[in-house]
XYZ file of N, CA and C in Angstrom:
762
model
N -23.186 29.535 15.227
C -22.964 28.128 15.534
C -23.524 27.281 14.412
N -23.168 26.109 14.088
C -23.408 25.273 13.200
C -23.623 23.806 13.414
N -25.411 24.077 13.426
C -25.609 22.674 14.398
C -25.813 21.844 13.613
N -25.806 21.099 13.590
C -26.643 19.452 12.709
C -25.205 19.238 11.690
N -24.478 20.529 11.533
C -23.087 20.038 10.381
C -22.453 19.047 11.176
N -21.477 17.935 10.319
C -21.080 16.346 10.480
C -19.631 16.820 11.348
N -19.016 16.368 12.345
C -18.223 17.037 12.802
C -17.640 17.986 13.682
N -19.075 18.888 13.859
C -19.408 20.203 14.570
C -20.082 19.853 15.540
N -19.547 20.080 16.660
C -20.495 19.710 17.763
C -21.066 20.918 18.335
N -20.757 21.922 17.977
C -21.056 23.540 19.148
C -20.454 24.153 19.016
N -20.006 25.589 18.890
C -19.669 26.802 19.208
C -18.852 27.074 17.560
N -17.454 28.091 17.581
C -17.372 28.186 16.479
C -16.330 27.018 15.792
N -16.336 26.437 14.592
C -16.098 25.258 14.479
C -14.033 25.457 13.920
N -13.381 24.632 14.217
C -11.997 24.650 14.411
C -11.546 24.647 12.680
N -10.555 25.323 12.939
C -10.046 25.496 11.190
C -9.858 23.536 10.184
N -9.367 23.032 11.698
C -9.267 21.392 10.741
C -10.475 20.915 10.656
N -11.624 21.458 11.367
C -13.218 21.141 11.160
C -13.817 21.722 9.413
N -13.027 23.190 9.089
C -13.306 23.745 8.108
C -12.813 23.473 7.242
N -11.295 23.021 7.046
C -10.623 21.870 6.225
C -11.107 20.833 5.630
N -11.869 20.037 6.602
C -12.291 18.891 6.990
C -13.259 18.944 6.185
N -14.833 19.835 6.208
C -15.751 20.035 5.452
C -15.856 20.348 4.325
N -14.922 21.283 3.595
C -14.657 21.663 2.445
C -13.687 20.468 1.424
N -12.633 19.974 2.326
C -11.708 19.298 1.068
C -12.510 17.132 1.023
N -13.445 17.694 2.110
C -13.569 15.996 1.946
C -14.787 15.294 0.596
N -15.558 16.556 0.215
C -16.188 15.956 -1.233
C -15.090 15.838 -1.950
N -14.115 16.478 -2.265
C -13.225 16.800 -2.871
C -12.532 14.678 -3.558
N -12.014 14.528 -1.696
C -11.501 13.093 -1.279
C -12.511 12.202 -2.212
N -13.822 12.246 -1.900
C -14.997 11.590 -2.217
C -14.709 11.376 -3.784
N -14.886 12.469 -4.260
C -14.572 12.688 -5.751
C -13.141 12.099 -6.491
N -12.410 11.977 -5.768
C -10.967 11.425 -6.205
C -11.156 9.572 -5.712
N -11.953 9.184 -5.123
C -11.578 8.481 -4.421
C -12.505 7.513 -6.056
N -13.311 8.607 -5.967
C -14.540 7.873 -7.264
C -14.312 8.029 -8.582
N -12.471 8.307 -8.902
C -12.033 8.793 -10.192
C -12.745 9.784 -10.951
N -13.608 10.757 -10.106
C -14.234 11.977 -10.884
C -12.989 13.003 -11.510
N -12.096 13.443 -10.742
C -11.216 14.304 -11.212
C -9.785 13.643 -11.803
N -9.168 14.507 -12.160
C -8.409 14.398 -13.174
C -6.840 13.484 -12.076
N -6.199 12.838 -12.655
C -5.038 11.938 -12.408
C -4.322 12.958 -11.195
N -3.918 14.397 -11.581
C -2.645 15.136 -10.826
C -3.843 15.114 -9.996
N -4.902 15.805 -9.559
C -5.531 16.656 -8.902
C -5.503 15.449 -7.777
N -5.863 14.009 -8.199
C -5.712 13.016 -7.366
C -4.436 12.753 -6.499
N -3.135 12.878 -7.196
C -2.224 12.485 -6.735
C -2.225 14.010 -5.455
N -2.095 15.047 -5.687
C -2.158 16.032 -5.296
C -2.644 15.947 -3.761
N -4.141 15.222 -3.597
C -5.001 15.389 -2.410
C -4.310 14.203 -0.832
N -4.016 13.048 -2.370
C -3.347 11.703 -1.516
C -2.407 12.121 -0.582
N -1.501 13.062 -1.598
C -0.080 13.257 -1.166
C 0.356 13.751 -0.043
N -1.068 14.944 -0.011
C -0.501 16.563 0.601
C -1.270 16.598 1.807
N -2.505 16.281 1.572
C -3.723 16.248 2.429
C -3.835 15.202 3.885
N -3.904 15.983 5.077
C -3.863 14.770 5.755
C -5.503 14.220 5.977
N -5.442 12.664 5.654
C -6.870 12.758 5.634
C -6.906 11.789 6.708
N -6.347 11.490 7.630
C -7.084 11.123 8.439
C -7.781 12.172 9.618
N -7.300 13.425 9.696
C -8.316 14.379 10.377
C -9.506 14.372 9.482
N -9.730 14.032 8.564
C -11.203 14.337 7.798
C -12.180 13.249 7.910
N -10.935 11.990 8.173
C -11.937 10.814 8.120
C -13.109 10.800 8.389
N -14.386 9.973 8.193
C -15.759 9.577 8.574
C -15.893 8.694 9.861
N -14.504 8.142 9.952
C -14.592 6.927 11.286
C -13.025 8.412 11.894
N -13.082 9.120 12.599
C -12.333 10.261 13.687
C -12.177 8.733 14.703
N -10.881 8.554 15.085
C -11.054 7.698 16.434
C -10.481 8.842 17.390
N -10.818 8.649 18.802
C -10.445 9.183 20.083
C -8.820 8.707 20.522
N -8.525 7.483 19.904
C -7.396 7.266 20.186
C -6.319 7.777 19.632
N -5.055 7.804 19.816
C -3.937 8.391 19.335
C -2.858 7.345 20.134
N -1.641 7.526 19.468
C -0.265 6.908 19.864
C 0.138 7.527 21.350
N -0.510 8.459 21.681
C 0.241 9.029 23.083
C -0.902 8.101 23.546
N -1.751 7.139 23.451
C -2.538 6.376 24.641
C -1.985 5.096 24.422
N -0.817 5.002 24.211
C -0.025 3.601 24.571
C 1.505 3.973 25.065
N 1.393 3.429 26.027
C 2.574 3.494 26.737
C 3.504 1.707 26.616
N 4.722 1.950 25.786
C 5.575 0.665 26.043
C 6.685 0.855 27.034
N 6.415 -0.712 28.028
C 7.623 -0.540 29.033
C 8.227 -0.874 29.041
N 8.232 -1.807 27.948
C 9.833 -2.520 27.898
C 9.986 -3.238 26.621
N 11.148 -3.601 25.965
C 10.791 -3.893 24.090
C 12.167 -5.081 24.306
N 12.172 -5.610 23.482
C 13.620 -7.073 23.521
C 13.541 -7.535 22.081
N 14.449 -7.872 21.935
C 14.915 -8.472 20.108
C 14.330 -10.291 20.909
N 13.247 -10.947 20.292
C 13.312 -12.084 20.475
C 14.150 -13.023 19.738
N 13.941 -12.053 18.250
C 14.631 -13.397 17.237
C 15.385 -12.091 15.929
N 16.882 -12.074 15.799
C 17.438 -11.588 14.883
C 18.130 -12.934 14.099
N 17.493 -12.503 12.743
C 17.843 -12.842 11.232
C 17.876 -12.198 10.288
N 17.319 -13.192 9.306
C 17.020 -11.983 7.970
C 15.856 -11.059 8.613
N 14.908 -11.438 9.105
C 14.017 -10.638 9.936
C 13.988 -10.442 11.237
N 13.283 -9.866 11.933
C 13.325 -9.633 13.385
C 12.047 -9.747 14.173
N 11.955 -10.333 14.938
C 11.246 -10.501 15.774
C 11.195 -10.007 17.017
N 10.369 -9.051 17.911
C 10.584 -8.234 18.894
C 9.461 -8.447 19.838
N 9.127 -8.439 21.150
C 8.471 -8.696 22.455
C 8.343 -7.650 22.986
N 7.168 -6.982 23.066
C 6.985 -5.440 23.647
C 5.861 -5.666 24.969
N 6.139 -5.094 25.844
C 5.465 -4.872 27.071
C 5.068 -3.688 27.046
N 3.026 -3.559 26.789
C 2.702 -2.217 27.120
C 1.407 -2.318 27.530
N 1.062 -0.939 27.635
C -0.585 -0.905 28.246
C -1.311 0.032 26.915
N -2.434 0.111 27.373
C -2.966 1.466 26.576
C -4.755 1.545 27.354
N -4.888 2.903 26.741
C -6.296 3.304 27.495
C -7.269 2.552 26.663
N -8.344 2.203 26.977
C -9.406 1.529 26.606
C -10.523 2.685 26.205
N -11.489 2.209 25.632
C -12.279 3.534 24.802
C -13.658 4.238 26.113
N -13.410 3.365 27.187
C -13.776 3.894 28.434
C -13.308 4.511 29.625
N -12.211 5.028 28.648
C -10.837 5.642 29.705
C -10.272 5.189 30.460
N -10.561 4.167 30.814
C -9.280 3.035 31.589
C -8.727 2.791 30.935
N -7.528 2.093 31.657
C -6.033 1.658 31.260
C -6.367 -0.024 31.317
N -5.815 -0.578 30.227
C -5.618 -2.056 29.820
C -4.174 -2.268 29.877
N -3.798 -3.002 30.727
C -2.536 -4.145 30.883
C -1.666 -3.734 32.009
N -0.506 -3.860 31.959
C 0.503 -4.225 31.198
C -0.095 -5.877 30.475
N 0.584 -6.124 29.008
C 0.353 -6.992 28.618
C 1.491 -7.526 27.592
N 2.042 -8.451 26.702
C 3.242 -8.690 25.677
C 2.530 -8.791 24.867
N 3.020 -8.136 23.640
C 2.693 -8.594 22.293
C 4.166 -9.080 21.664
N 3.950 -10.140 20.732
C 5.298 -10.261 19.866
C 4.780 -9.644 18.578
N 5.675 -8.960 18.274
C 5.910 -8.408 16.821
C 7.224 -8.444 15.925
N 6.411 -9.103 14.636
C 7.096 -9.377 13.338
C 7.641 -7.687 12.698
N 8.679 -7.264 13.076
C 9.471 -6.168 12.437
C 9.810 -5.801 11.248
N 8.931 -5.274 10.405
C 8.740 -5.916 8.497
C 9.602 -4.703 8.344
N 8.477 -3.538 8.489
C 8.750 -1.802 7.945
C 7.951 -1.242 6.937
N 8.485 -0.734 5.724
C 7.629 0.018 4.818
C 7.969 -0.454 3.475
N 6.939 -1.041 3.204
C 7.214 -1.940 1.644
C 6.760 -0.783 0.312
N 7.026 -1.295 -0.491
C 6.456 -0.919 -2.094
C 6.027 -1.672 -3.249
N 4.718 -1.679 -3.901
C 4.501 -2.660 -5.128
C 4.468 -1.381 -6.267
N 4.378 -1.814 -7.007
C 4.691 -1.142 -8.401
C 3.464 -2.068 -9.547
N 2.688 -1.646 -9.981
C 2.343 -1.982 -10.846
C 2.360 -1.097 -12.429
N 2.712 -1.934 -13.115
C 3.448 -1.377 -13.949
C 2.656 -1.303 -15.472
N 1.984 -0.075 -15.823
C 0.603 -0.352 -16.914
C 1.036 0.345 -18.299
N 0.994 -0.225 -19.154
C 1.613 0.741 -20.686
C -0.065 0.845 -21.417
N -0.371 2.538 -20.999
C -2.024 2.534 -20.906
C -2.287 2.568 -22.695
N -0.651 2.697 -23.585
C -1.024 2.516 -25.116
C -1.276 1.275 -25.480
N -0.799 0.190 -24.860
C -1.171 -1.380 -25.638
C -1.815 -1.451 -24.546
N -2.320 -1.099 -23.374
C -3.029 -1.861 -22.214
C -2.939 -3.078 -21.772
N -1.921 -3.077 -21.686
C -1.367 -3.871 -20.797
C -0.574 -3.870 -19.406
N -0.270 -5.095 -19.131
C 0.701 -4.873 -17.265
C 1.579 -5.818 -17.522
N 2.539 -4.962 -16.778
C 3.543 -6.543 -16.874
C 3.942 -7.179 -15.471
N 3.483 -8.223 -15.002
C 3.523 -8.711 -13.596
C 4.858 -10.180 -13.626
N 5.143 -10.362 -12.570
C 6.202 -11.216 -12.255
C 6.101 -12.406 -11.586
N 6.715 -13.173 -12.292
C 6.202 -14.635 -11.507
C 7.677 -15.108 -10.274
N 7.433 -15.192 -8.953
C 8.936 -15.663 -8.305
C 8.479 -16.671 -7.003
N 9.555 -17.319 -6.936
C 9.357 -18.322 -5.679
C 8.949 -17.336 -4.414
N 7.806 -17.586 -3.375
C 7.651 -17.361 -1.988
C 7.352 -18.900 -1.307
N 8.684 -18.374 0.024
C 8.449 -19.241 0.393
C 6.891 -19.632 1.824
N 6.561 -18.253 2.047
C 5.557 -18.227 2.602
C 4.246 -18.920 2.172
N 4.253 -19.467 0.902
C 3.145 -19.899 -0.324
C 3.375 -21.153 -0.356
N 4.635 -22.074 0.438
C 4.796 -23.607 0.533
C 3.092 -23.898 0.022
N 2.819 -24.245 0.832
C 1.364 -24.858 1.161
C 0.301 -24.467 0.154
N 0.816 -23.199 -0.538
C -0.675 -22.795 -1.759
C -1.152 -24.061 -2.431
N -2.343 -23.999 -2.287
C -3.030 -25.422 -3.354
C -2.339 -25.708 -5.111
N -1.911 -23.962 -5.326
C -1.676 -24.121 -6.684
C -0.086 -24.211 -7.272
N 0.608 -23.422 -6.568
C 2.193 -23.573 -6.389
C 2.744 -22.329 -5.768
N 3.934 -22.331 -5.308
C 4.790 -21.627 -4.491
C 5.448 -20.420 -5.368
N 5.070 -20.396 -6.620
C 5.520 -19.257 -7.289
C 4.328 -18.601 -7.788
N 4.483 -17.271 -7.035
C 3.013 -16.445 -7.093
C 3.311 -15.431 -8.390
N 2.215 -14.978 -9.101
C 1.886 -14.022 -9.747
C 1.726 -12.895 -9.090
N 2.920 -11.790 -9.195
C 2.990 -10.543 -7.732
C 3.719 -9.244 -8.928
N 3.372 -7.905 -8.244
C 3.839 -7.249 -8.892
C 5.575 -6.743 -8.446
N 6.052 -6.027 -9.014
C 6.918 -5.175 -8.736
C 7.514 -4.957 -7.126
N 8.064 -5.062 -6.145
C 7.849 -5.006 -5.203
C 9.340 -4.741 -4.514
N 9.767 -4.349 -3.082
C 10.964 -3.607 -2.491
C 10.470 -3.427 -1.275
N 11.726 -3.626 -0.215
C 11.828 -2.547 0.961
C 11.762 -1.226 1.295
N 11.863 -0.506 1.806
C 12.093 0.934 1.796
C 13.377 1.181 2.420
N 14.596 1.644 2.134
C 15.666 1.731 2.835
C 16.210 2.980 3.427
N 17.150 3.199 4.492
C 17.129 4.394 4.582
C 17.685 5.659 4.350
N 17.081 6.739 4.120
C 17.026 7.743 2.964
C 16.672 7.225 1.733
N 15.645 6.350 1.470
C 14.994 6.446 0.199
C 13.217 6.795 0.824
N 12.751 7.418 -0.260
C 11.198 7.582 -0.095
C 10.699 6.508 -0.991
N 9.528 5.727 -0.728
C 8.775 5.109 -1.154
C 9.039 5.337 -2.949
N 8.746 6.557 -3.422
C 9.071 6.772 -4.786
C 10.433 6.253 -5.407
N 11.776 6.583 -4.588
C 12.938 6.072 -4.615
C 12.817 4.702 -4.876
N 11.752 3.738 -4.309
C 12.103 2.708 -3.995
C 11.205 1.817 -5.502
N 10.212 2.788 -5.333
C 9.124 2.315 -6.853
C 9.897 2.251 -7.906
N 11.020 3.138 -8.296
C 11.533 3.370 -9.496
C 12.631 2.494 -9.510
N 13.816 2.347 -8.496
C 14.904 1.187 -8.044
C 14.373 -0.123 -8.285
N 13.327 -0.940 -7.889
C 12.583 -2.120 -7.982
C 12.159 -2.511 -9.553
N 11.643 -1.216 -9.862
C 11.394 -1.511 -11.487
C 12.093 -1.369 -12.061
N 13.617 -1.081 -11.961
C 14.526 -1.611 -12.945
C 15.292 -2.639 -12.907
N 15.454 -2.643 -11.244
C 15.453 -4.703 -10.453
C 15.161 -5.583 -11.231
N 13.973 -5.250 -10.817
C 12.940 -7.030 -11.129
C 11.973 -6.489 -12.686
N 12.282 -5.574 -13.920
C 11.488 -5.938 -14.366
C 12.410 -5.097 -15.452
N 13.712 -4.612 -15.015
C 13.753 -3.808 -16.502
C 13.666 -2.468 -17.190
N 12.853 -1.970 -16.668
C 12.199 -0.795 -17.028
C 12.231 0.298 -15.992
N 11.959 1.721 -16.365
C 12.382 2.652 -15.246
C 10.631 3.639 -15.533
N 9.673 3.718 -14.720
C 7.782 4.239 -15.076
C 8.243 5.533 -15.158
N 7.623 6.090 -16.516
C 7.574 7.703 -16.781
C 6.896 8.559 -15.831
N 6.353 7.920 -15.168
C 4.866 8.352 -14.013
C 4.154 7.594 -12.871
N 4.164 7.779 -11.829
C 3.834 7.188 -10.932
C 2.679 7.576 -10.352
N 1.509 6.658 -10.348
C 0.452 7.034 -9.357
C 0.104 6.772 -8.454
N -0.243 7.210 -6.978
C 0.199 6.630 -5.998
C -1.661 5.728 -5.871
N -1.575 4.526 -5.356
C -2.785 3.866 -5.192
C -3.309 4.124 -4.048
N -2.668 3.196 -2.639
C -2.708 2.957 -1.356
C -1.776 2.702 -0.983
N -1.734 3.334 0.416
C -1.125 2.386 1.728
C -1.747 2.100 3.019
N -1.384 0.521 2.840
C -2.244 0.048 3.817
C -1.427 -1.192 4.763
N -1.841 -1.311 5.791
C -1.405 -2.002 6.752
C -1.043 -3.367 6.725
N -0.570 -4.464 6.537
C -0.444 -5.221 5.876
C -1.281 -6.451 7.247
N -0.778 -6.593 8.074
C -1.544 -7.219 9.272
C -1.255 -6.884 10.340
N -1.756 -5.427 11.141
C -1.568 -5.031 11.994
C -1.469 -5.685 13.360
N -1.904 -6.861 13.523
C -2.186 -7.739 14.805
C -0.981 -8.485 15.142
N -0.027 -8.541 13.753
C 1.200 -8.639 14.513
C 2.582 -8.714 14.096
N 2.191 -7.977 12.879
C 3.399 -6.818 11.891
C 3.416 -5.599 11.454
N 4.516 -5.380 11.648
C 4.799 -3.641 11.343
C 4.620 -3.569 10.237
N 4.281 -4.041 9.010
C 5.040 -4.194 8.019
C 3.404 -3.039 6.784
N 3.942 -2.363 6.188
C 3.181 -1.156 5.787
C 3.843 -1.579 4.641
N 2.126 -1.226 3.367
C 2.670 -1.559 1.741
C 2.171 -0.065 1.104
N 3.540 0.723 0.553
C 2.870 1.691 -0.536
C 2.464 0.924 -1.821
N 1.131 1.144 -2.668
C 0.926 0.781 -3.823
C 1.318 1.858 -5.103
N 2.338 2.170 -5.943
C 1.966 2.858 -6.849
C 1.350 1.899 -8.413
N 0.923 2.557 -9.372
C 0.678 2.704 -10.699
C 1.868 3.012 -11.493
N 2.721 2.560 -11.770
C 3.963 2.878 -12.774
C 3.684 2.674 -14.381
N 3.637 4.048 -14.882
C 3.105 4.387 -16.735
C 4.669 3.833 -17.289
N 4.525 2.886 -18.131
C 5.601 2.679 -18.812
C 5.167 2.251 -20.089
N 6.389 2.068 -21.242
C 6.729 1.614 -22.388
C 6.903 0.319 -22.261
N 6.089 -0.705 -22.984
C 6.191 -2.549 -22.525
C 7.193 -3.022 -23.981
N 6.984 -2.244 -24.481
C 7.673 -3.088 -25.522
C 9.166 -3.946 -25.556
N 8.762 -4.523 -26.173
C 10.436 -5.245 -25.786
C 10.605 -5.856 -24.614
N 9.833 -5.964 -23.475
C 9.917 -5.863 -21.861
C 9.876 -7.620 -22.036
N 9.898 -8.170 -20.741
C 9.988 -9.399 -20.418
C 11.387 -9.761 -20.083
N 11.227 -11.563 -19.739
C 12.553 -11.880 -19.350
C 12.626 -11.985 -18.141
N 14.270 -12.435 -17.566
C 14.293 -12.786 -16.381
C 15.035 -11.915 -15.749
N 14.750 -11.948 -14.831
C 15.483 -10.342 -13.869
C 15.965 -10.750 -12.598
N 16.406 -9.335 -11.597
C 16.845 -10.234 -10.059
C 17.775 -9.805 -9.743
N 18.569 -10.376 -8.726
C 19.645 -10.410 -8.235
C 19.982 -11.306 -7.611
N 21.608 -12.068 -7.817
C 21.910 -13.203 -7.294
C 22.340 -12.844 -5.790
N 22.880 -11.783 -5.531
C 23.611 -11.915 -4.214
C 21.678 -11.787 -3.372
N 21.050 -11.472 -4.063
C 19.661 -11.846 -2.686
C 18.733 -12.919 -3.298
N 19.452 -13.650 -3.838
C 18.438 -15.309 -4.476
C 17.630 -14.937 -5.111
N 17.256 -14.270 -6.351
C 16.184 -13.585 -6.857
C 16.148 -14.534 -8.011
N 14.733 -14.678 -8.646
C 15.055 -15.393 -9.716
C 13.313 -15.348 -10.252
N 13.660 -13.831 -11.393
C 12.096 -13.316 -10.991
C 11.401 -13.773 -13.004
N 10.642 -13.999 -13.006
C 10.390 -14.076 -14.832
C 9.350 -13.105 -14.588
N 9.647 -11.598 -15.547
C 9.140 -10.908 -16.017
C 7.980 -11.059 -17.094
N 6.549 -10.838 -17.567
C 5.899 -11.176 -18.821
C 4.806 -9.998 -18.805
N 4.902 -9.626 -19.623
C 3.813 -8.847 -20.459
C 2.262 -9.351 -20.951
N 1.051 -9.253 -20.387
C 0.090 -9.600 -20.360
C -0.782 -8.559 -20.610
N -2.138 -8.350 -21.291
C -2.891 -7.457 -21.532
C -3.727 -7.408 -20.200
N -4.529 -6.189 -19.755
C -5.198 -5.775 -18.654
C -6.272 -6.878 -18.115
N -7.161 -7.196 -19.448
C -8.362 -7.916 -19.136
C -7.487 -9.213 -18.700
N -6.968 -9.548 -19.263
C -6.439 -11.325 -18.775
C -5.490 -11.223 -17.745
N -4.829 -10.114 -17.356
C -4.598 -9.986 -15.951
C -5.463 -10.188 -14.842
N -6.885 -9.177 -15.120
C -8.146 -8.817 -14.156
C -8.423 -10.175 -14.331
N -8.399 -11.138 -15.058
C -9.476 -12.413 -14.998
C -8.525 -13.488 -13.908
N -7.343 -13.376 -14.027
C -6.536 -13.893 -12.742
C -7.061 -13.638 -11.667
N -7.507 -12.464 -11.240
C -8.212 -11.547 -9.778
C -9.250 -12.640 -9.917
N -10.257 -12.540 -10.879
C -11.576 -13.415 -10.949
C -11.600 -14.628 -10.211
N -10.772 -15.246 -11.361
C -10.773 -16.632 -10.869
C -10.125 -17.303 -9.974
N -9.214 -16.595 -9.490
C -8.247 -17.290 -8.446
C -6.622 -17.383 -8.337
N -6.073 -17.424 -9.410
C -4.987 -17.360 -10.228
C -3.966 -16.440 -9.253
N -4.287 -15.093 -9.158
C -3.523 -14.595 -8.573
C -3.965 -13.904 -7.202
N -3.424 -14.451 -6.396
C -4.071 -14.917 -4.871
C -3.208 -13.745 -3.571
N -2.707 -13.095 -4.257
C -1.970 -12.116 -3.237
C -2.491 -10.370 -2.970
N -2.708 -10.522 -1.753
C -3.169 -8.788 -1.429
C -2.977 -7.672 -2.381
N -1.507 -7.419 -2.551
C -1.127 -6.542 -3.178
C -1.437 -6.114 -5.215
N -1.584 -7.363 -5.320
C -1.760 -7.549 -6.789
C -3.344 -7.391 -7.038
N -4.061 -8.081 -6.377
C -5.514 -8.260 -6.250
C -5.750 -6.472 -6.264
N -5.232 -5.404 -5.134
C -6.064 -4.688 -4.806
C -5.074 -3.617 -6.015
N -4.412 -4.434 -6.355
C -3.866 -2.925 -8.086
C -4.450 -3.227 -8.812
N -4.824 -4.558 -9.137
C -5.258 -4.630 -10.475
C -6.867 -4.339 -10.272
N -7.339 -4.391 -9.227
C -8.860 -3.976 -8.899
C -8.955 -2.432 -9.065
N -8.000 -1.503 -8.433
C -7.669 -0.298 -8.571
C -8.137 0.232 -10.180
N -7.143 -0.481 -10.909
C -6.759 -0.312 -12.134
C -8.073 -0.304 -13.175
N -8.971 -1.345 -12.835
C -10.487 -1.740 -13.326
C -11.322 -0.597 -12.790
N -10.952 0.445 -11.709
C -12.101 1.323 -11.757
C -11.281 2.784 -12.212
N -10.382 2.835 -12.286
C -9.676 3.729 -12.561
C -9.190 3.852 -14.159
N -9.417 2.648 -14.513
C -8.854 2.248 -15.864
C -9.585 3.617 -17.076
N -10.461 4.163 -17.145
C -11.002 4.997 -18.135
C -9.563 6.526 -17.772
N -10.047 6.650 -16.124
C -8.949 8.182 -16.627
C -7.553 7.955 -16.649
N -7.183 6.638 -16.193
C -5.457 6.430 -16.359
C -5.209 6.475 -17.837
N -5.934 5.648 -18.465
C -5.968 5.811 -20.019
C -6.222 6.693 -20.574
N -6.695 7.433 -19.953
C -7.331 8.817 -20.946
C -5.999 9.595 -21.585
């Protein structure tokens, strides 16, 4: 038996317990750019890590039950009204109750780094969600797409960057995916790292049949990161690549 180990509560310990113990310095180490670029992509990819996690929750998707779901609002987006319950972390049952949910799906950003001149090339385009920004309605954002179906996230990294910017990344590294605002959208962002050739790059890109009207520019790393600093560029997705990029920046370049 293996008492006091993190995980192990008693008797002999379960193969995803032994998984769990062995590949998670591993996580630790990738997570802290110790090992090498593949070995990283490798663990992200393949590995399921939320059995390894440090925060294990008790909950799972079979402790919500929905009883009933309705299209509130079809447009360009969708809006949906779900009636459900779920168990509470004291084993009771909570509701029936409605939530409305914003129906996004599975997004993609692309940031796009040419680690020989060190630089990124990011995109400036109208959102209209940004009316109200103090500074203006056309954000500094990277690379970015839907996920459609039968494409994988990768499909969609490489399609987008020849969209909106031109260029097709020799290499993709995958960053994160993360939830975008779970409280009351579906809407999930893959981040990759796209290695490309900048030269020549810039310009205006897009597509008219979906109102696109994107200006492409080529900027060096540090005066990108100083946008993050100061304020400049104010969006989730960009903030947490180009932050990525600042601790990762020695072995991407290497």
């Amino acid at each position: 038996m293996l008492s006091g180990a993190p995980g192990i509560s008693g008797g002999a310990p379960s193969l995803t317990e032994i998984i769990r113990l062995s590949v998670s310095p591993l996580l630790l180490l990738s997570e802290q750019s110790v090992l090498p670029v593949f070995i990283r992509i490798f663990l992200f990819r393949y590995i399921d890590r939320s059995s390894m996690s440090v925060f294990p929750s008790p909950m799972t998707v079979a402790d919500v039950v929905v009883e009933a779901k309705e299209v509130a609002y079809q447009g360009f987006f969708r809006m949906e009204k779900l009636t459900l319950r779920h168990k509470r972390f004291n084993g009771e049952w909570m509701g029936p109750f409605t939530r409305e949910l914003f129906e996004r799906g599975q997004a993609v950003c692309v940031l796009l780094f040419d680690p020989k001149k060190d630089a990124v090339v990011l995109l400036e385009q109208f959102r209209v969600g940004a009316l109200e920004d103090e500074r203006s309605p056309w954000l500094i954002e990277l690379v970015a797409g839907m996920v459609e179906e039968g494409e994988t996230p990768e499909d969609v990294a490489l399609r987008e960057s020849e969209e909106e910017a031109g260029t097709v990344p020799t290499r993709l590294i995958p960053v994160c995916n993360y939830w975008v605002s779970p409280g009351g959208t579906s809407e999930k962002v893959a981040i990759f790292c796209g290695l490309i050739d900048s030269e020549g790059m810039g310009g205006l890109h897009g597509l008219d049949d979906e109102h696109e009207d994107i200006r492409a520019f080529v900027v060096p790393f540090d005066d990108a990161y100083r946008g993050v600093v100061d304020g400049t560029i104010n969006n989730a997705a960009t903030i947490m690549a180009l932050q990525w990029l600042k601790i990762n920046h020695a072995s991407v370049t290497a």
